[in-house]
Structures are given as C-alpha cells and as structure tokens.
Backbone as JSON, one array per atom type, in Angstrom:
{
  "sequence": "IQDRIVSIVKTIDDKIEVNNEINKNLVEQAQALYKDRFVDLHSFNGEMPPDWHLGEVSEIIELHDSKRIPLSSRERASLAKIYPYYGATSVMDYVDRYLFDGIYLLLGEDGTVVDNNGFPILQYVEGKFWVNNHAHIITGKNGFTVEMLYLLFSLTNVQSIITGAVQPKISQTNLNKMPIVIPSEAELSDFNSVIQPIFAQIRNLRAQNDRLVVT",
  "N": [[-100.53, -32.93, -47.76], [-98.15, -34.16, -48.55], [-96.28, -32.62, -47.12], [-96.97, -33.37, -44.55], [-96.31, -36.07, -44.55], [-93.53, -35.86, -44.89], [-92.92, -34.61, -42.49], [-93.63, -36.6, -40.63], [-91.84, -38.66, -41.3], [-89.43, -37.38, -40.69], [-89.75, -37.09, -37.94], [-89.72, -39.78, -37.13], [-87.14, -40.5, -37.96], [-85.66, -38.82, -36.3], [-86.32, -39.85, -33.79], [-85.23, -42.42, -33.95], [-82.53, -41.73, -34.14], [-82.14, -40.53, -31.63], [-82.59, -42.75, -29.96], [-80.44, -44.35, -30.76], [-78.32, -42.8, -29.83], [-78.79, -42.86, -27.09], [-78.38, -45.58, -26.63], [-75.66, -45.75, -27.28], [-74.59, -44.28, -25.18], [-75.39, -45.9, -23.04], [-73.88, -48.23, -23.51], [-71.32, -47.16, -23.16], [-71.45, -46.51, -20.44], [-71.67, -49.08, -19.3], [-69.21, -50.14, -20.13], [-67.48, -48.48, -18.71], [-68.06, -49.22, -16.09], [-67.23, -51.91, -16.16], [-64.49, -51.62, -16.74], [-63.61, -50.19, -14.49], [-63.99, -52.1, -12.48], [-62.83, -54.58, -13.3], [-60.54, -54.1, -14.78], [-59.07, -51.76, -13.93], [-59.32, -52.36, -11.28], [-60.36, -50.97, -9.07], [-62.09, -51.5, -6.97], [-60.69, -53.25, -5.5], [-58.39, -52.23, -4.45], [-56.52, -52.01, -6.48], [-55.33, -54.47, -6.82], [-55.27, -57.89, -7.91], [-57.73, -60.07, -6.76], [-57.28, -63.03, -4.67], [-58.83, -65.25, -5.46], [-59.17, -64.96, -8.15], [-57.82, -65.55, -11.45], [-55.1, -65.83, -13.84], [-55.76, -66.61, -17.12], [-56.87, -68.16, -20.19], [-58.67, -67.16, -23.14], [-60.12, -69.32, -24.11], [-61.19, -70.53, -21.89], [-63.51, -69.22, -21.29], [-65.25, -68.89, -23.42], [-67.6, -70.13, -25.87], [-67.37, -71.35, -29.06], [-69.2, -71.14, -32.07], [-68.66, -71.52, -34.69], [-68.66, -73.67, -36.46], [-71.2, -73.97, -37.35], [-71.67, -72.13, -39.27], [-72.75, -71.0, -42.47], [-71.96, -69.82, -45.48], [-73.62, -67.69, -47.84], [-73.85, -66.93, -51.2], [-74.04, -63.78, -53.0], [-75.62, -64.14, -55.2], [-77.16, -66.36, -54.49], [-78.55, -65.24, -52.37], [-80.08, -63.33, -53.61], [-82.51, -64.28, -54.53], [-84.0, -64.72, -52.3], [-86.48, -64.06, -49.79], [-86.55, -61.02, -47.89], [-86.06, -61.23, -44.73], [-84.7, -62.15, -42.32], [-81.72, -60.96, -40.69], [-78.55, -61.05, -42.33], [-75.42, -61.53, -41.41], [-72.12, -60.16, -41.8], [-68.56, -59.75, -41.34], [-68.48, -57.24, -40.16], [-71.0, -56.01, -40.12], [-74.59, -56.01, -40.86], [-75.14, -57.55, -43.87], [-77.12, -58.25, -45.63], [-80.47, -59.53, -46.08], [-82.26, -62.53, -45.4], [-84.4, -65.44, -46.01], [-84.31, -67.37, -44.09], [-82.8, -68.83, -41.11], [-79.9, -69.37, -39.02], [-79.24, -69.13, -36.37], [-80.68, -68.39, -33.17], [-81.21, -66.23, -30.7], [-79.15, -64.61, -28.2], [-76.05, -63.44, -29.13], [-72.49, -62.96, -29.55], [-70.72, -61.5, -32.12], [-67.56, -61.62, -33.57], [-65.22, -60.14, -35.6], [-63.57, -62.17, -37.99], [-61.93, -62.29, -40.33], [-60.61, -59.97, -42.78], [-61.84, -56.83, -42.19], [-61.0, -56.59, -39.05], [-60.26, -55.23, -36.77], [-60.53, -51.99, -35.13], [-59.25, -48.63, -35.62], [-57.71, -48.37, -33.37], [-56.93, -50.86, -32.61], [-58.78, -52.47, -31.37], [-61.19, -55.13, -31.29], [-63.6, -55.75, -33.94], [-66.87, -55.82, -33.11], [-70.13, -57.31, -32.84], [-73.07, -57.13, -31.19], [-75.64, -59.2, -31.05], [-79.06, -60.29, -31.51], [-81.98, -62.45, -31.53], [-83.34, -64.02, -34.48], [-81.08, -65.03, -36.96], [-78.62, -65.1, -39.65], [-75.22, -65.99, -40.37], [-72.25, -65.26, -42.16], [-69.05, -66.7, -43.14], [-67.14, -65.01, -42.05], [-67.09, -64.03, -39.52], [-66.6, -64.74, -36.1], [-68.74, -66.69, -34.06], [-70.0, -66.32, -30.93], [-70.65, -67.44, -27.6], [-70.89, -67.37, -23.99], [-69.23, -68.98, -21.14], [-68.64, -70.57, -17.93], [-69.39, -68.54, -16.09], [-69.28, -66.22, -17.61], [-71.32, -64.13, -19.39], [-72.85, -63.33, -22.57], [-73.01, -60.58, -22.67], [-71.04, -59.82, -20.81], [-68.8, -60.77, -22.14], [-68.87, -59.15, -24.39], [-68.24, -56.64, -23.24], [-65.69, -57.21, -22.19], [-64.13, -57.86, -24.53], [-64.47, -55.5, -25.96], [-62.86, -53.8, -24.63], [-60.36, -54.77, -24.93], [-57.27, -54.84, -26.47], [-56.46, -56.38, -29.44], [-54.48, -56.57, -31.25], [-52.1, -58.02, -31.19], [-52.73, -60.66, -31.75], [-53.44, -60.88, -34.34], [-53.06, -62.14, -37.59], [-51.6, -62.27, -40.94], [-50.73, -60.18, -43.48], [-51.81, -59.03, -45.8], [-54.5, -59.86, -45.79], [-55.97, -59.36, -42.96], [-56.42, -61.43, -40.06], [-58.13, -63.06, -37.39], [-57.61, -65.88, -35.93], [-59.28, -68.9, -34.76], [-57.61, -70.37, -33.08], [-55.66, -68.47, -32.17], [-57.36, -66.63, -30.95], [-58.5, -68.19, -28.9], [-56.25, -68.7, -27.34], [-55.51, -66.3, -26.28], [-54.3, -64.4, -23.58], [-55.98, -63.62, -20.52], [-57.43, -61.93, -17.66], [-59.28, -63.69, -15.32], [-62.01, -63.34, -13.41], [-63.5, -64.45, -10.26], [-66.32, -66.71, -10.23], [-68.37, -65.89, -8.58], [-67.92, -63.16, -8.38], [-68.29, -62.44, -11.04], [-70.98, -63.1, -11.36], [-72.19, -61.29, -9.63], [-71.53, -58.83, -10.86], [-72.73, -59.21, -13.31], [-75.43, -59.03, -12.68], [-75.66, -56.34, -12.4], [-75.2, -55.25, -14.94], [-77.05, -56.43, -16.67], [-79.68, -55.18, -16.69], [-78.99, -52.85, -18.08], [-78.24, -53.76, -20.63], [-80.63, -54.93, -21.34], [-82.23, -52.71, -21.7], [-80.89, -51.6, -23.89], [-81.46, -53.54, -25.85], [-84.24, -53.25, -25.93], [-84.54, -50.65, -26.96], [-83.36, -50.98, -29.45], [-85.21, -52.75, -30.59], [-87.4, -51.08, -30.66], [-86.51, -49.24, -32.54], [-86.4, -50.91, -34.78], [-89.13, -51.4, -35.16], [-89.96, -48.83, -35.76], [-88.66, -48.38, -38.2], [-89.96, -50.21, -39.84], [-92.5, -49.11, -39.76]],
  "CA": [[-100.29, -34.34, -47.42], [-96.73, -34.43, -48.72], [-95.58, -32.0, -46.0], [-97.26, -34.17, -43.36], [-95.5, -37.28, -44.68], [-92.15, -35.46, -44.62], [-92.84, -34.34, -41.05], [-93.68, -37.88, -39.92], [-90.57, -39.34, -41.56], [-88.39, -36.69, -39.91], [-89.96, -37.44, -36.53], [-89.25, -41.15, -36.96], [-85.67, -40.47, -38.06], [-85.15, -38.17, -35.09], [-86.48, -40.79, -32.67], [-84.21, -43.47, -34.14], [-81.24, -41.13, -33.81], [-82.1, -40.39, -30.17], [-82.43, -44.1, -29.39], [-79.06, -44.78, -31.02], [-77.44, -42.04, -28.94], [-79.0, -43.41, -25.75], [-77.69, -46.88, -26.58], [-74.23, -45.48, -27.24], [-74.28, -43.87, -23.8], [-75.55, -47.06, -22.17], [-72.7, -49.07, -23.71], [-70.18, -46.49, -22.52], [-71.61, -46.67, -18.99], [-71.34, -50.47, -18.97], [-67.77, -50.28, -20.31], [-66.82, -47.79, -17.6], [-68.23, -50.08, -14.92], [-66.37, -53.08, -16.33], [-63.09, -51.19, -16.63], [-63.35, -49.83, -13.09], [-64.0, -53.28, -11.61], [-62.02, -55.72, -13.72], [-59.28, -53.68, -15.41], [-58.37, -50.89, -12.98], [-59.42, -53.02, -9.97], [-60.53, -49.96, -8.04], [-62.79, -52.07, -5.82], [-59.78, -54.19, -4.82], [-57.14, -51.51, -4.19], [-55.59, -52.18, -7.58], [-54.7, -55.8, -6.81], [-56.16, -58.98, -8.28], [-58.09, -60.93, -5.62], [-56.65, -64.36, -4.73], [-59.67, -66.26, -6.11], [-59.14, -64.73, -9.58], [-56.61, -66.16, -12.01], [-54.73, -65.55, -15.21], [-56.13, -67.75, -17.94], [-56.99, -67.92, -21.62], [-60.04, -66.94, -23.62], [-60.79, -70.62, -24.29], [-61.87, -70.9, -20.64], [-64.73, -68.45, -21.05], [-66.1, -68.75, -24.6], [-68.0, -71.24, -26.73], [-67.39, -70.93, -30.47], [-70.23, -71.83, -32.86], [-68.28, -71.29, -36.08], [-68.92, -74.84, -37.3], [-72.58, -73.89, -37.85], [-71.77, -71.07, -40.28], [-72.93, -71.39, -43.87], [-72.0, -68.61, -46.31], [-74.52, -67.66, -48.99], [-73.37, -65.95, -52.18], [-75.0, -62.73, -53.33], [-76.55, -64.71, -56.17], [-78.1, -67.19, -53.74], [-79.39, -64.38, -51.53], [-80.92, -62.46, -54.44], [-83.85, -64.86, -54.74], [-84.61, -65.0, -51.01], [-87.24, -62.98, -49.15], [-85.72, -60.26, -46.96], [-86.71, -61.36, -43.43], [-83.74, -62.25, -41.22], [-80.43, -60.36, -41.04], [-77.41, -61.88, -42.76], [-74.27, -60.77, -40.91], [-70.74, -60.38, -42.2], [-67.57, -59.5, -40.3], [-68.64, -55.94, -39.5], [-72.36, -55.47, -40.12], [-75.59, -56.73, -41.64], [-74.87, -57.43, -45.3], [-78.3, -58.54, -46.44], [-81.52, -60.22, -45.33], [-82.6, -63.8, -46.04], [-85.68, -65.98, -45.54], [-84.03, -68.49, -43.17], [-81.83, -68.42, -40.1], [-79.06, -70.41, -38.43], [-79.14, -68.9, -34.94], [-81.8, -67.7, -32.53], [-80.81, -65.94, -29.33], [-78.2, -63.51, -28.02], [-74.7, -63.89, -29.45], [-71.48, -61.97, -29.87], [-69.97, -61.75, -33.34], [-66.24, -60.98, -33.56], [-64.68, -60.26, -36.94], [-62.51, -63.17, -38.13], [-60.98, -61.85, -41.34], [-60.99, -58.72, -43.43], [-61.79, -55.76, -41.19], [-61.15, -57.28, -37.77], [-60.03, -54.29, -35.66], [-60.67, -50.57, -35.46], [-57.98, -47.92, -35.75], [-56.96, -48.47, -32.12], [-56.57, -52.24, -32.34], [-59.84, -53.19, -30.66], [-61.89, -55.98, -32.26], [-64.91, -55.39, -34.46], [-67.85, -56.64, -32.4], [-71.55, -57.09, -33.07], [-73.92, -57.73, -30.16], [-76.83, -59.49, -31.86], [-80.11, -61.1, -30.87], [-83.06, -62.87, -32.4], [-83.05, -65.01, -35.54], [-80.16, -64.44, -37.93], [-77.67, -65.93, -40.39], [-73.87, -65.41, -40.36], [-71.34, -65.87, -43.13], [-67.88, -67.29, -42.5], [-66.14, -63.98, -41.76], [-67.23, -63.59, -38.13], [-66.73, -65.78, -35.09], [-70.01, -66.65, -33.34], [-69.54, -66.61, -29.58], [-71.41, -67.31, -26.36], [-69.99, -67.49, -22.85], [-69.3, -70.09, -20.2], [-67.92, -70.36, -16.66], [-69.76, -67.28, -15.46], [-69.27, -65.12, -18.56], [-72.46, -64.0, -20.29], [-72.52, -62.65, -23.83], [-72.81, -59.16, -22.35], [-69.72, -59.69, -20.18], [-67.81, -60.97, -23.21], [-68.87, -57.93, -25.2], [-67.49, -55.61, -22.53], [-64.29, -57.64, -22.12], [-63.45, -57.71, -25.82], [-64.5, -54.1, -26.4], [-61.81, -53.09, -23.9], [-59.13, -55.55, -25.08], [-56.55, -54.66, -27.72], [-56.18, -57.73, -29.97], [-53.54, -56.44, -32.36], [-51.03, -59.02, -31.08], [-53.15, -62.0, -32.19], [-53.82, -60.8, -35.75], [-52.1, -62.64, -38.58], [-51.92, -61.92, -42.32], [-50.4, -58.8, -43.83], [-52.74, -58.57, -46.83], [-55.85, -60.12, -45.3], [-55.89, -59.56, -41.51], [-57.25, -62.53, -39.58], [-58.08, -63.52, -36.0], [-57.96, -67.31, -36.0], [-59.82, -69.52, -33.55], [-56.49, -70.76, -32.21], [-55.1, -67.29, -31.53], [-58.38, -66.08, -30.06], [-58.62, -69.06, -27.72], [-55.03, -68.68, -26.53], [-55.22, -64.95, -25.79], [-54.31, -64.35, -22.12], [-56.9, -62.67, -19.89], [-57.71, -62.09, -16.24], [-60.6, -64.32, -15.13], [-62.5, -63.17, -12.04], [-64.25, -65.56, -9.68], [-67.69, -66.78, -10.75], [-69.22, -65.09, -7.69], [-67.72, -61.77, -8.78], [-68.93, -62.29, -12.34], [-72.43, -63.14, -11.15], [-72.58, -60.02, -9.01], [-71.43, -57.78, -11.86], [-73.72, -59.47, -14.35], [-76.73, -58.52, -12.22], [-75.62, -54.89, -12.57], [-75.22, -54.83, -16.35], [-78.16, -56.98, -17.46], [-80.72, -54.17, -16.98], [-78.48, -51.91, -19.08], [-78.33, -54.39, -21.94], [-82.05, -55.12, -21.63], [-82.68, -51.43, -22.26], [-80.3, -51.5, -25.22], [-82.24, -54.39, -26.75], [-85.58, -52.65, -26.07], [-84.46, -49.5, -27.86], [-83.12, -51.53, -30.79], [-86.48, -53.29, -31.07], [-88.23, -49.92, -30.97], [-86.04, -48.71, -33.82], [-86.84, -51.83, -35.83], [-90.55, -51.15, -35.41], [-90.07, -47.52, -36.41], [-88.23, -48.53, -39.59], [-91.06, -50.89, -40.55], [-93.57, -48.14, -39.87]],
  "C": [[-98.8, -34.67, -47.5], [-95.92, -33.85, -47.55], [-95.78, -32.81, -44.72], [-96.42, -35.46, -43.38], [-94.04, -36.98, -44.35], [-91.94, -35.24, -43.13], [-92.8, -35.63, -40.24], [-92.36, -38.62, -40.07], [-89.45, -38.71, -40.75], [-88.51, -37.03, -38.44], [-89.45, -38.85, -36.23], [-87.73, -41.2, -36.99], [-85.05, -39.88, -36.81], [-85.22, -39.12, -33.89], [-85.45, -41.91, -32.75], [-82.83, -42.95, -33.74], [-81.08, -40.97, -32.3], [-81.88, -41.74, -29.5], [-81.0, -44.61, -29.58], [-78.08, -44.08, -30.08], [-77.57, -42.54, -27.5], [-78.26, -44.73, -25.61], [-76.18, -46.72, -26.54], [-73.8, -45.11, -25.82], [-74.4, -45.04, -22.83], [-74.36, -48.0, -22.29], [-71.49, -48.46, -23.02], [-70.25, -46.59, -21.0], [-71.2, -48.07, -18.56], [-69.84, -50.71, -19.1], [-67.01, -49.64, -19.15], [-66.91, -48.62, -16.32], [-67.31, -51.29, -14.97], [-64.9, -52.71, -16.12], [-62.73, -50.89, -15.18], [-63.16, -51.08, -12.22], [-62.97, -54.33, -12.0], [-60.7, -55.36, -14.4], [-58.46, -52.83, -14.44], [-58.39, -51.43, -11.56], [-59.59, -52.03, -8.82], [-61.22, -50.5, -6.79], [-61.89, -52.97, -4.98], [-58.4, -53.58, -4.59], [-56.07, -51.77, -5.25], [-54.9, -53.53, -7.65], [-55.71, -56.89, -7.14], [-56.46, -59.85, -7.08], [-57.53, -62.34, -5.77], [-57.49, -65.43, -5.4], [-59.89, -65.96, -7.59], [-57.91, -65.41, -10.13], [-56.34, -65.67, -13.43], [-55.02, -66.79, -16.04], [-56.14, -67.39, -19.41], [-58.45, -67.79, -22.01], [-60.81, -68.24, -23.78], [-61.57, -71.06, -23.05], [-63.23, -70.25, -20.48], [-65.64, -68.31, -22.27], [-66.45, -70.11, -25.21], [-68.07, -70.68, -28.15], [-68.39, -71.79, -31.25], [-69.94, -71.71, -34.35], [-68.62, -72.46, -37.0], [-70.33, -74.81, -37.91], [-72.75, -72.85, -38.96], [-71.93, -71.67, -41.68], [-72.99, -70.11, -44.71], [-72.98, -68.77, -47.48], [-74.0, -66.59, -49.95], [-74.45, -64.9, -52.44], [-76.04, -63.24, -54.33], [-77.6, -65.57, -55.46], [-79.07, -66.32, -52.95], [-80.39, -63.56, -52.34], [-82.35, -62.97, -54.57], [-84.6, -65.1, -53.42], [-85.38, -63.79, -50.49], [-86.39, -62.33, -48.06], [-86.39, -60.23, -45.58], [-85.71, -61.29, -42.28], [-82.39, -61.67, -41.62], [-79.36, -61.39, -41.35], [-76.15, -61.08, -42.44], [-72.97, -61.18, -41.57], [-69.82, -60.04, -41.05], [-67.85, -58.23, -39.51], [-70.07, -55.45, -39.36], [-73.32, -56.41, -40.83], [-75.32, -56.47, -43.12], [-76.12, -57.55, -46.15], [-79.36, -59.11, -45.5], [-81.92, -61.46, -46.12], [-83.87, -64.38, -45.41], [-85.51, -67.18, -44.61], [-82.99, -68.03, -42.15], [-81.08, -69.64, -39.55], [-79.05, -70.33, -36.9], [-80.36, -68.15, -34.43], [-81.43, -67.48, -31.07], [-79.89, -64.73, -29.3], [-76.8, -64.04, -28.21], [-73.77, -62.68, -29.62], [-70.77, -62.39, -31.14], [-68.67, -60.95, -33.27], [-65.6, -61.22, -34.91], [-63.51, -61.23, -37.02], [-61.49, -62.77, -39.18], [-61.53, -60.66, -42.11], [-60.79, -57.58, -42.46], [-62.05, -56.38, -39.82], [-60.89, -56.39, -36.56], [-60.31, -52.86, -36.13], [-59.28, -49.92, -35.5], [-57.11, -48.01, -34.51], [-56.61, -49.9, -31.74], [-57.59, -53.03, -31.56], [-60.7, -53.95, -31.67], [-63.22, -55.4, -32.72], [-65.93, -56.36, -33.88], [-69.26, -56.28, -32.85], [-72.32, -57.86, -31.99], [-75.29, -57.95, -30.79], [-77.81, -60.36, -31.1], [-81.17, -61.47, -31.9], [-82.62, -63.93, -33.39], [-82.17, -64.36, -36.6], [-79.28, -65.51, -38.58], [-76.31, -65.23, -40.34], [-73.04, -66.08, -41.44], [-70.08, -66.35, -42.4], [-66.76, -66.28, -42.22], [-66.25, -63.43, -40.34], [-67.31, -64.8, -37.22], [-68.06, -65.58, -34.36], [-69.75, -67.17, -31.94], [-70.66, -66.5, -28.55], [-70.43, -67.58, -25.21], [-70.19, -68.75, -22.04], [-68.52, -69.73, -18.95], [-68.14, -68.97, -16.08], [-69.8, -66.08, -16.39], [-70.51, -65.18, -19.45], [-71.99, -63.34, -21.58], [-72.23, -61.17, -23.57], [-71.44, -58.92, -21.7], [-68.62, -59.84, -21.23], [-67.73, -59.72, -24.1], [-68.03, -56.84, -24.54], [-66.0, -55.95, -22.47], [-63.57, -57.36, -23.44], [-63.44, -56.26, -26.31], [-63.42, -53.27, -25.72], [-60.46, -53.79, -24.03], [-58.5, -55.32, -26.46], [-56.1, -56.04, -28.22], [-55.16, -57.69, -31.12], [-52.5, -57.55, -32.36], [-51.43, -60.39, -31.6], [-53.58, -62.01, -33.65], [-52.7, -61.33, -36.63], [-52.54, -62.18, -39.97], [-51.68, -60.46, -42.61], [-51.41, -58.23, -44.82], [-54.18, -58.71, -46.36], [-55.77, -60.39, -43.8], [-56.86, -60.63, -41.03], [-57.04, -62.76, -38.09], [-58.55, -64.97, -36.02], [-58.57, -67.78, -34.69], [-58.7, -69.83, -32.56], [-55.94, -69.55, -31.46], [-56.08, -66.64, -30.57], [-58.46, -66.88, -28.77], [-57.43, -68.95, -26.78], [-54.72, -67.3, -25.93], [-55.32, -64.9, -24.27], [-55.25, -63.28, -21.58], [-56.95, -62.92, -18.39], [-59.12, -62.64, -16.09], [-61.02, -64.17, -13.67], [-63.21, -64.42, -11.53], [-65.67, -65.55, -10.23], [-68.64, -65.96, -9.88], [-69.13, -63.61, -8.07], [-68.4, -61.49, -10.12], [-70.44, -62.24, -12.2], [-72.94, -61.82, -10.58], [-72.57, -58.89, -10.04], [-72.47, -57.96, -12.96], [-75.09, -58.94, -13.97], [-76.81, -57.0, -12.38], [-75.82, -54.49, -14.04], [-76.4, -55.37, -17.15], [-79.28, -55.99, -17.7], [-80.28, -53.16, -18.04], [-78.64, -52.5, -20.47], [-79.78, -54.7, -22.32], [-82.64, -53.85, -22.24], [-82.14, -51.22, -23.66], [-81.11, -52.32, -26.23], [-83.64, -53.82, -26.97], [-85.57, -51.48, -27.05], [-84.16, -49.94, -29.29], [-84.43, -52.04, -31.39], [-87.43, -52.15, -31.45], [-87.81, -49.32, -32.3], [-86.46, -49.6, -34.99], [-88.31, -51.61, -36.18], [-90.75, -49.82, -36.13], [-89.68, -47.59, -37.88], [-89.33, -49.17, -40.4], [-92.23, -49.94, -40.77], [-93.31, -47.16, -41.0]]
}
C-alpha cells in the first residue's frame, strides 16, 4: 500500500511539473509574438504605424491599490486557509476572505521589484484572492487586456523608474509616467484575439494543478 501511495504521489508531482513546463512554453510563445509585433515591428517593416503613438503607462492601466489591506502574520494565523494571500513576489499565505475576484496583474511595488535583468516581478492571477500592500494591482484600459499588460511589462526593463537604494520601490507615479509605445485599439484587438486562447490554456493547466494538489 505504501509503495502504491508513493507511486501515485510521484505521478501527481510529475503531471504538475509537466503542466508547469507547458505553461512556461506558452508564456514564451506569447512573449515572442508580442515582441515580434509590437517591439521589433516586423509586421510593419520596422516602423511604427501612423495610428500608433508614444504615450505613458497611465493611458493603459487601472490601478486598484486603494483596495489593498495588509494582514499581519498574527492576524492570518487564526484564519482558515482558503484564498491566496499575495505579496510582492508570490503567495505568502492563505486566508478565509478575499478582496478581489477576477483576472489581475500584480506588479511588485517594493522590496523585490525586478529580476536580475531589470524586468519587473509580475504575477498573473485569477479567481478570489487577497493582496498585501507590496504589489500594485492592475487591470487594463483603452484596448489593453490584463494579458496584453503582462506581455508588455514582462518585456520592459523598468530599472530606470526604481527608487530607493536600501528598499527598492516602483511608485505609482513613476509607473504611470513610464513612456511606452501604444498601438491602435484595432491592432490591440486583433492581437488580443491571438493570445487569449494561449492564456486560457495557461489558466486551465493552473486549475488542473490546483485540483491535483488537493487530491
């Protein structure tokens, strides 16, 4: 019986690992598509189309930081472990209540805010969850979906907008003012139709992993 249990656990772990690798590849495919179209401009002979413009991040994001409520470890200790409690870089805990329900992008605000190459720490999250005050909570506007924002920021070096030598920080002000290329809404809509099936598969495999963990 013990050998059978070990075998089942290994099978579950292997399946989770495979799903994670598939999702990694799916993200890389989506990033390659975004880079080709909106960074390298291969579809436009390397030139920005006339109906695109140079703008700022404030034109394409909605910040929901005002809804954040941090919970201390002592407060969380007495709560049932149901919904993820996110910090700047990952799930820190689970709690019995939630602040958000849907698909959001979390971008690290202070502490660990970039990787070794200067790209922001991002979390593409869905469902019911809580967030502390160390991550910006973002959705899109003016043609940018959360998925488009994820790809944009994952390919954008943000080292220039970080402040604080001891405690690195990406403030709302600096994030909002960061210059970016903004494609036409028609172009965004067309590209969004290409990437949504990719991200739907990513979410499906994540959900499958969650069920496997519970099992």
